[in-house]
């Protein structure tokens, strides 16, 4: 069964950090490019970052550039999103998803398999 499972979300104060994980089962994650997305209540789904299947190239949304870092551990079949200097506007449900291996895009419409999401809340 093909499955993506996100974890690592939670409540954090502004300026704090979290590391999200996205673990795949039923398929090999290194065959795909992976994206992280987020959706806040009443807002459209937003692309946060993505990483290629080959050389680990990454793309970040301007809103998170310099604060978030995406990485992958193919041996663990897992990708990560390290989030530093978190702001209240980062509050959302965060999802990971797969797309074609060499496709680096933050457009969520290009992604097929999705995880169930993990809630991130940044609040004092």
CSV table of C-alpha atoms in Angstrom, one decimal:
chain,number,residue,atom,x,y,z
A,1,UNK,CA,0.0,0.0,0.0
A,2,UNK,CA,1.4,3.4,-1.1
A,3,UNK,CA,1.5,5.7,1.9
A,4,UNK,CA,3.1,8.9,3.0
A,5,UNK,CA,3.0,9.8,6.7
A,6,UNK,CA,3.9,13.2,8.0
A,7,UNK,CA,5.0,13.8,11.6
A,8,UNK,CA,6.7,16.3,13.8
A,9,UNK,CA,4.1,19.0,14.0
A,10,UNK,CA,3.0,20.7,17.1
A,11,UNK,CA,2.7,24.0,19.0
A,12,UNK,CA,5.8,26.3,19.1
A,13,UNK,CA,6.4,29.8,20.1
A,14,UNK,CA,7.4,32.5,17.6
A,15,UNK,CA,11.0,32.2,16.8
A,16,UNK,CA,11.1,28.5,17.6
A,17,UNK,CA,11.9,25.5,15.5
A,18,UNK,CA,10.3,22.3,14.4
A,19,UNK,CA,11.4,19.4,12.1
A,20,UNK,CA,8.8,17.7,10.1
A,21,UNK,CA,9.2,14.2,8.7
A,22,UNK,CA,7.6,12.5,5.7
A,23,UNK,CA,8.1,8.8,5.6
A,24,UNK,CA,7.1,6.7,2.7
A,25,UNK,CA,5.9,3.1,2.6
A,26,UNK,CA,5.0,0.8,-0.2
A,27,UNK,CA,7.3,2.6,-2.6
A,28,UNK,CA,10.8,3.9,-2.9
A,29,UNK,CA,10.9,7.6,-2.2
A,30,UNK,CA,14.1,8.3,-4.2
A,31,UNK,CA,12.2,7.7,-7.4
A,32,UNK,CA,10.2,10.9,-7.0
A,33,UNK,CA,10.6,14.5,-6.4
A,34,UNK,CA,8.9,15.5,-3.1
A,35,UNK,CA,7.1,18.7,-2.1
A,36,UNK,CA,6.0,20.2,1.2
A,37,UNK,CA,2.8,22.2,1.1
A,38,UNK,CA,0.7,23.9,3.7
A,39,UNK,CA,-2.9,25.1,4.1
A,40,UNK,CA,-4.2,27.4,6.7
A,41,UNK,CA,-8.0,27.7,7.4
A,42,UNK,CA,-9.7,29.7,4.7
A,43,UNK,CA,-6.6,30.0,2.6
A,44,UNK,CA,-5.5,28.2,-0.6
A,45,UNK,CA,-2.9,25.4,-0.4
A,46,UNK,CA,0.6,26.9,-0.7
A,47,UNK,CA,3.8,25.3,-1.9
A,48,UNK,CA,6.5,25.6,0.7
A,49,UNK,CA,9.5,23.6,-0.8
A,50,UNK,CA,10.4,20.7,-3.0
A,51,UNK,CA,13.4,18.5,-3.6
A,52,UNK,CA,14.5,16.6,-6.7
A,53,UNK,CA,15.0,12.9,-6.8
A,54,UNK,CA,18.5,13.0,-8.3
A,55,UNK,CA,20.9,15.7,-7.0
A,56,UNK,CA,18.9,17.0,-4.1
A,57,UNK,CA,18.2,20.3,-5.7
A,58,UNK,CA,15.7,22.3,-3.8
A,59,UNK,CA,13.2,25.2,-4.4
A,60,UNK,CA,11.7,27.3,-1.6
A,61,UNK,CA,8.8,29.7,-1.5
A,62,UNK,CA,9.9,33.3,-0.9
A,63,UNK,CA,8.0,33.3,2.4
A,64,UNK,CA,10.2,30.6,3.9
A,65,UNK,CA,13.5,31.1,2.1
A,66,UNK,CA,16.3,31.4,4.6
A,67,UNK,CA,14.3,29.9,7.4
A,68,UNK,CA,13.2,26.4,6.1
A,69,UNK,CA,15.5,23.7,4.9
A,70,UNK,CA,14.3,20.6,3.1
A,71,UNK,CA,16.4,17.4,2.9
A,72,UNK,CA,16.0,13.7,2.1
A,73,UNK,CA,17.4,10.5,3.5
A,74,UNK,CA,16.9,7.9,0.9
A,75,UNK,CA,18.1,5.1,3.1
A,76,UNK,CA,15.4,5.9,5.6
A,77,UNK,CA,12.9,6.6,2.8
A,78,UNK,CA,12.1,9.9,4.5
A,79,UNK,CA,12.2,13.6,3.7
A,80,UNK,CA,12.5,16.3,6.2
A,81,UNK,CA,11.5,20.0,6.6
A,82,UNK,CA,13.6,21.9,9.2
A,83,UNK,CA,11.7,25.0,10.1
A,84,UNK,CA,13.5,27.7,12.0
A,85,UNK,CA,12.5,31.2,13.1
A,86,UNK,CA,8.9,30.3,12.9
A,87,UNK,CA,6.3,33.0,12.7
A,88,UNK,CA,2.5,33.0,13.5
A,89,UNK,CA,1.8,33.1,9.7
A,90,UNK,CA,3.5,29.7,9.3
A,91,UNK,CA,0.6,28.2,11.2
A,92,UNK,CA,-1.1,25.6,8.9
A,93,UNK,CA,-1.5,21.9,8.2
A,94,UNK,CA,1.6,20.7,6.4
A,95,UNK,CA,1.5,18.0,3.8
A,96,UNK,CA,4.1,16.2,1.8
A,97,UNK,CA,3.4,14.8,-1.7
A,98,UNK,CA,5.2,13.1,-4.6
A,99,UNK,CA,5.6,14.2,-8.3
A,100,UNK,CA,7.7,13.2,-11.3
A,101,UNK,CA,11.4,12.7,-10.4
A,102,UNK,CA,12.9,15.7,-12.2
A,103,UNK,CA,10.0,18.1,-11.8
A,104,UNK,CA,10.8,20.9,-9.3
A,105,UNK,CA,7.6,22.8,-8.9
A,106,UNK,CA,5.6,24.3,-6.0
A,107,UNK,CA,2.4,24.0,-7.9
A,108,UNK,CA,0.4,21.5,-5.9
A,109,UNK,CA,-1.6,20.4,-8.9
A,110,UNK,CA,1.4,18.6,-10.3
A,111,UNK,CA,1.6,16.2,-7.3
A,112,UNK,CA,-0.3,12.9,-7.0
A,113,UNK,CA,0.3,11.0,-3.7
A,114,UNK,CA,-0.4,13.0,-0.6
A,115,UNK,CA,0.1,12.4,3.1
A,116,UNK,CA,-2.6,13.1,5.7
A,117,UNK,CA,-0.9,16.2,7.0
A,118,UNK,CA,0.5,17.4,10.4
A,119,UNK,CA,-0.6,20.5,12.2
A,120,UNK,CA,1.9,23.3,12.9
A,121,UNK,CA,0.8,26.1,15.3
A,122,UNK,CA,3.0,29.0,16.0
A,123,UNK,CA,1.7,31.0,18.9
A,124,UNK,CA,2.8,32.6,22.2
